[in-house]
PDB file of C-alpha atoms in Angstrom:
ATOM      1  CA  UNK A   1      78.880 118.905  83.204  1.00 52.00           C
ATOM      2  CA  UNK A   2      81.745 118.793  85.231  1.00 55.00           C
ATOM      3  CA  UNK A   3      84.529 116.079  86.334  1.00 66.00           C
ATOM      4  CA  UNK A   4      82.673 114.542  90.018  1.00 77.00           C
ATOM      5  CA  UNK A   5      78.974 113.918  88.512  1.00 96.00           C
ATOM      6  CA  UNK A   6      77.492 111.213  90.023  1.00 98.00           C
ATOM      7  CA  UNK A   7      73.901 110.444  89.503  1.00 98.00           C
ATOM      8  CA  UNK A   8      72.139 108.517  91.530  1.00 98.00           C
ATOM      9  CA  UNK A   9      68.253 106.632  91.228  1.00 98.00           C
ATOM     10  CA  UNK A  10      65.900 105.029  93.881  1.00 98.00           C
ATOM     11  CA  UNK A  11      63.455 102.529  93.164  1.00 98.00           C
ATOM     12  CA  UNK A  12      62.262  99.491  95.917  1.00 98.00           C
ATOM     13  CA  UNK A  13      63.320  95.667  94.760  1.00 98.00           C
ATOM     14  CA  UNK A  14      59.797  94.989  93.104  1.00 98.00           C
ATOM     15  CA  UNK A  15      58.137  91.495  93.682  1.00 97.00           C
ATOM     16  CA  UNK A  16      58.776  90.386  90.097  1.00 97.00           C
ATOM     17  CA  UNK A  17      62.182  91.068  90.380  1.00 98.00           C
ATOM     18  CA  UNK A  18      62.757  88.349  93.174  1.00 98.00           C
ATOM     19  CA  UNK A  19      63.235  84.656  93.431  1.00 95.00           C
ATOM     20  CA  UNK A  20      61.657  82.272  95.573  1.00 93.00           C
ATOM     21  CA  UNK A  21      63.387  83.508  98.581  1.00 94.00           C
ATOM     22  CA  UNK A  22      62.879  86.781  97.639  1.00 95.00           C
ATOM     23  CA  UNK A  23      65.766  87.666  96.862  1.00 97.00           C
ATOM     24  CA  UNK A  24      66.654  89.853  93.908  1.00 98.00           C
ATOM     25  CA  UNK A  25      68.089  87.944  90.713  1.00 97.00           C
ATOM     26  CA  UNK A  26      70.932  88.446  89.596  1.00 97.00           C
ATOM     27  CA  UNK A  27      69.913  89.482  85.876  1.00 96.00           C
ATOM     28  CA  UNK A  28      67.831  92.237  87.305  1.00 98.00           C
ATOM     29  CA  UNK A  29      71.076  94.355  88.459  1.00 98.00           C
ATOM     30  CA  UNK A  30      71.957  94.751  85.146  1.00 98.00           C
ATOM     31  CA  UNK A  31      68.356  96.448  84.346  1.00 98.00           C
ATOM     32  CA  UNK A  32      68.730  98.289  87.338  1.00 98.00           C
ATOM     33  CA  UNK A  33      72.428 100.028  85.927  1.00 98.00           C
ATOM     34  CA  UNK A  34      70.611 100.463  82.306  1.00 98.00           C
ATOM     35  CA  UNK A  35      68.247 102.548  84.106  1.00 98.00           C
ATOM     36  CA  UNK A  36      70.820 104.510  85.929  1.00 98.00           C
ATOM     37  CA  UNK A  37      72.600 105.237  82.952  1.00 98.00           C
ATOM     38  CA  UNK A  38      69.634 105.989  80.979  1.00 97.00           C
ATOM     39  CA  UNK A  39      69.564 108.611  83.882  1.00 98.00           C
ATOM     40  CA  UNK A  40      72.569 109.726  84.275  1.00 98.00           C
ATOM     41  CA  UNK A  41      72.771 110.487  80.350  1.00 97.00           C
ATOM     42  CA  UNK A  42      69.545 112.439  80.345  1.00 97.00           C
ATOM     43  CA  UNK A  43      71.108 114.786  83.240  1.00 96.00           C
ATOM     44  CA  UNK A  44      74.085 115.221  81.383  1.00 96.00           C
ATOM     45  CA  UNK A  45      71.997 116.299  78.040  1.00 95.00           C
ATOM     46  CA  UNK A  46      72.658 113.540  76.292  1.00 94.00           C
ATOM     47  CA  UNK A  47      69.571 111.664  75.842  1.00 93.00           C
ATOM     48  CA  UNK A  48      69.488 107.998  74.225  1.00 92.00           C
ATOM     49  CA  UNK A  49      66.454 109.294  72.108  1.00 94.00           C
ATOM     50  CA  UNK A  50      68.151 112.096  70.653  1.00 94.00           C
ATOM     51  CA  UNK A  51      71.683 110.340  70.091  1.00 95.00           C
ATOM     52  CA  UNK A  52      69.061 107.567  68.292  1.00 96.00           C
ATOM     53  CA  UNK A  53      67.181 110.257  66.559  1.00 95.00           C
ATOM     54  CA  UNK A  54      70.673 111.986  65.387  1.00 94.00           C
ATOM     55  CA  UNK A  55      71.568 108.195  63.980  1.00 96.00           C
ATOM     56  CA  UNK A  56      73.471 107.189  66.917  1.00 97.00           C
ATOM     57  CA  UNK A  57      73.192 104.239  68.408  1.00 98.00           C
ATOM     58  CA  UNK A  58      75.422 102.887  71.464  1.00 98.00           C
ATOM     59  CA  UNK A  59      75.156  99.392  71.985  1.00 98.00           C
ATOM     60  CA  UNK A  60      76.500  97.510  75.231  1.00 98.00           C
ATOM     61  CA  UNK A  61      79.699  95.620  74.387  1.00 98.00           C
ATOM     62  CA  UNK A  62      80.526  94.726  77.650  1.00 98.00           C
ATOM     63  CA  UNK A  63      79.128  94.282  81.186  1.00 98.00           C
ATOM     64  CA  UNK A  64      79.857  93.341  84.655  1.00 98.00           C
ATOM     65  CA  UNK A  65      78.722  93.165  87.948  1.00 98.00           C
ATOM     66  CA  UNK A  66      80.574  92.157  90.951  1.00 98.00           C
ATOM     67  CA  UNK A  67      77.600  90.948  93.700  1.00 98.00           C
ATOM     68  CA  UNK A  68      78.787  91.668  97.609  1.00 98.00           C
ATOM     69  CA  UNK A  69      75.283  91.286  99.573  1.00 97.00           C
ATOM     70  CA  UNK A  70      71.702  90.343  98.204  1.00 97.00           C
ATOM     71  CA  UNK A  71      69.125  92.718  97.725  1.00 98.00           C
ATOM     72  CA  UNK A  72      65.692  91.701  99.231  1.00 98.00           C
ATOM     73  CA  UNK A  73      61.983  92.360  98.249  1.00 97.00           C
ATOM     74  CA  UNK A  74      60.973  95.902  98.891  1.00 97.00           C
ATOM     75  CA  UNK A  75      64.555  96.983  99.976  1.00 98.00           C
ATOM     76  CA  UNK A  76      65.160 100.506  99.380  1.00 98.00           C
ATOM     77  CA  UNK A  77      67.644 100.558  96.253  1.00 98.00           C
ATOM     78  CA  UNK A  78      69.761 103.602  95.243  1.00 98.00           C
ATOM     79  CA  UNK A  79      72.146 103.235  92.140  1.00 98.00           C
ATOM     80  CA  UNK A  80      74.646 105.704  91.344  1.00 98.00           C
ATOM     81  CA  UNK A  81      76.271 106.111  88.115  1.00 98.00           C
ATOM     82  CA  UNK A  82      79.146 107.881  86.751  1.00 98.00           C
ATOM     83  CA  UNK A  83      80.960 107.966  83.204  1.00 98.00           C
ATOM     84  CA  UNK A  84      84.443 106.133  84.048  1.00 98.00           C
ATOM     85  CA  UNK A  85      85.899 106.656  80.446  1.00 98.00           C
ATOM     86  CA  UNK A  86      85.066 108.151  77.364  1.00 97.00           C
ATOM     87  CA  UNK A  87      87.141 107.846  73.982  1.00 98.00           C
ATOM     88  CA  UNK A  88      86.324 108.534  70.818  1.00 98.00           C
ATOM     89  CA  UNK A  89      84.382 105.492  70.055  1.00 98.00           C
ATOM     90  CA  UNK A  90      83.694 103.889  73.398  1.00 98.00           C
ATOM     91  CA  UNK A  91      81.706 105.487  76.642  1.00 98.00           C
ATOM     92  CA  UNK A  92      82.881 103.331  79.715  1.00 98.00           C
ATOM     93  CA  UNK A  93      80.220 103.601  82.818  1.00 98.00           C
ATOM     94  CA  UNK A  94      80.648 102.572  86.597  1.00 98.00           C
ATOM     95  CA  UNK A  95      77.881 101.916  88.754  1.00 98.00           C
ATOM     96  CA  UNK A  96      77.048 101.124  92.717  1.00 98.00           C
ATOM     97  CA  UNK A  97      73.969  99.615  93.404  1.00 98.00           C
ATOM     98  CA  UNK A  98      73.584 100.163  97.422  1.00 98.00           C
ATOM     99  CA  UNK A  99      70.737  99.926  99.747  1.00 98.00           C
ATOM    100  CA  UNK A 100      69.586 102.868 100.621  1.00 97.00           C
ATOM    101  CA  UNK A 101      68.238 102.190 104.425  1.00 96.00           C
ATOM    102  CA  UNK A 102      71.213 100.270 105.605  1.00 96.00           C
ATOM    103  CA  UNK A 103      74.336 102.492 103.621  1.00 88.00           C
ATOM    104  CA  UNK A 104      75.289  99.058 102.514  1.00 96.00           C
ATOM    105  CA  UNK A 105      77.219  98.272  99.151  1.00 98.00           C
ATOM    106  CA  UNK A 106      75.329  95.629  97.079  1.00 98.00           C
ATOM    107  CA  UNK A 107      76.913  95.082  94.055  1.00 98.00           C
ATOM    108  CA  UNK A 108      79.427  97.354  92.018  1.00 98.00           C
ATOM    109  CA  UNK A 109      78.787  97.068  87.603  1.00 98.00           C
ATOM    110  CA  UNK A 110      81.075  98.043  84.456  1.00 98.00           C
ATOM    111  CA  UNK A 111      79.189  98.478  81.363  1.00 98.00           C
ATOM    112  CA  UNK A 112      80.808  99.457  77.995  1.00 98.00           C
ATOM    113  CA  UNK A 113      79.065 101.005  74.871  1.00 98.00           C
ATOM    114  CA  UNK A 114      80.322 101.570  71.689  1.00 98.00           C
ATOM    115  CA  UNK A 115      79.201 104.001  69.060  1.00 98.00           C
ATOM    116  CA  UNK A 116      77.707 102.889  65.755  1.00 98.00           C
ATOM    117  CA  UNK A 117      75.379 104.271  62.821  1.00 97.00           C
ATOM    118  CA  UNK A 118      71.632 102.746  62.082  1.00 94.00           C
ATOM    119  CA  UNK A 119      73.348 100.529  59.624  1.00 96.00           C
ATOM    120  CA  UNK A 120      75.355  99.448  62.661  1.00 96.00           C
ATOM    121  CA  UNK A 121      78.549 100.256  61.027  1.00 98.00           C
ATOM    122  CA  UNK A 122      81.329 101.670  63.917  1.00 98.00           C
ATOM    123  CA  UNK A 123      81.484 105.544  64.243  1.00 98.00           C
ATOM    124  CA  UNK A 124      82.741 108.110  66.334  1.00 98.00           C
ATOM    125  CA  UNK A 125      80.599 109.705  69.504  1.00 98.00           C
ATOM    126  CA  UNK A 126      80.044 113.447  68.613  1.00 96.00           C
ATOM    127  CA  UNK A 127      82.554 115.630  70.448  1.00 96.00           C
ATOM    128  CA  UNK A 128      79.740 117.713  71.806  1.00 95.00           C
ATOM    129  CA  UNK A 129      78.337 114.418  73.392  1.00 96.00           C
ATOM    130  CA  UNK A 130      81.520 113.682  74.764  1.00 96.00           C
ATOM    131  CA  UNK A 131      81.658 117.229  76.149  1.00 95.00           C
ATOM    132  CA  UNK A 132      78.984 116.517  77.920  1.00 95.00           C
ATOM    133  CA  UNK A 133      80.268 113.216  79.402  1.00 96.00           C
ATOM    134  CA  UNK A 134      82.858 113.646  81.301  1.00 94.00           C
ATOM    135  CA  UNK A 135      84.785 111.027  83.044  1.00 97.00           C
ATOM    136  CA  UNK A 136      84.460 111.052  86.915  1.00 97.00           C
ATOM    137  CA  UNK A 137      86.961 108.743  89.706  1.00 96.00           C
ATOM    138  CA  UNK A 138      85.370 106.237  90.963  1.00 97.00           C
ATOM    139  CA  UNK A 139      83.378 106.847  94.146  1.00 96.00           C
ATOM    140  CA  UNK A 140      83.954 103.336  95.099  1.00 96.00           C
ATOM    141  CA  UNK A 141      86.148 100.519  94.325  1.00 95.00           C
ATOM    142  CA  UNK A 142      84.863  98.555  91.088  1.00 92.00           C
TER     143      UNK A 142
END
């Protein structure tokens, strides 16, 4: 993969996912960047199933989201994802969550993951997994 990879998934703001006002909660954006990442990990050949399988697990030590405009019920939803930083132990990702009818920002997230064993001891991410993750700028402002 090369430096400028930005994935991107579309889904519609599902029923369950809103409040009574139907609006989408707040918790959900978080599940919405797992997914993207989940993704965007896959395209880059480094799927979470074979990392888990190889005894590498990367846990999320850090998250956040930064909420500009709501997302509604059945709005068109697009989420793109790109690795911000990768180290040795720690894979940084940025995401934009955007509405995909309107070309409107929603909500920009940060999510950290750091590498551990399956006794959940810290370790170091592969270097041919980091290879494969390469750190992109930031499309938009985080």
């Amino acid at each position: 993969m090369t430096a400028g990879f930005v994935s991107k998934v579309e889904f519609r703001v599902r029923y369950a996912e809103t409040d009574q006002m139907g609006v989408a909660h707040h918790a959900n954006y978080l599940i919405w960047c797992e997914f993207a990442r989940t993704e965007h990990m896959r395209s880059c050949g480094a799927s979470y199933r074979e990392l888990e399988r190889g005894g590498l697990l990367l846990p999320v030590v850090e998250a956040t989201v930064r909420f500009l405009s709501p997302a509604r019920y059945e709005d068109a939803i697009v989420v793109r994802c790109w690795v911000r930083n990768i180290a040795s132990r720690k894979v940084t990702f940025g995401y934009a969550v955007e509405h995909a009818e309107e070309d409107r920002l929603l909500a920009t997230a940060q999510t950290g993951l750091i590498a551990v064993n399956s006794e959940y001891a810290l370790t170091t991410i592969p270097v041919s997994v980091r290879q494969k993750l390469v750190a992109t700028p930031d499309p938009v402002r985080l």
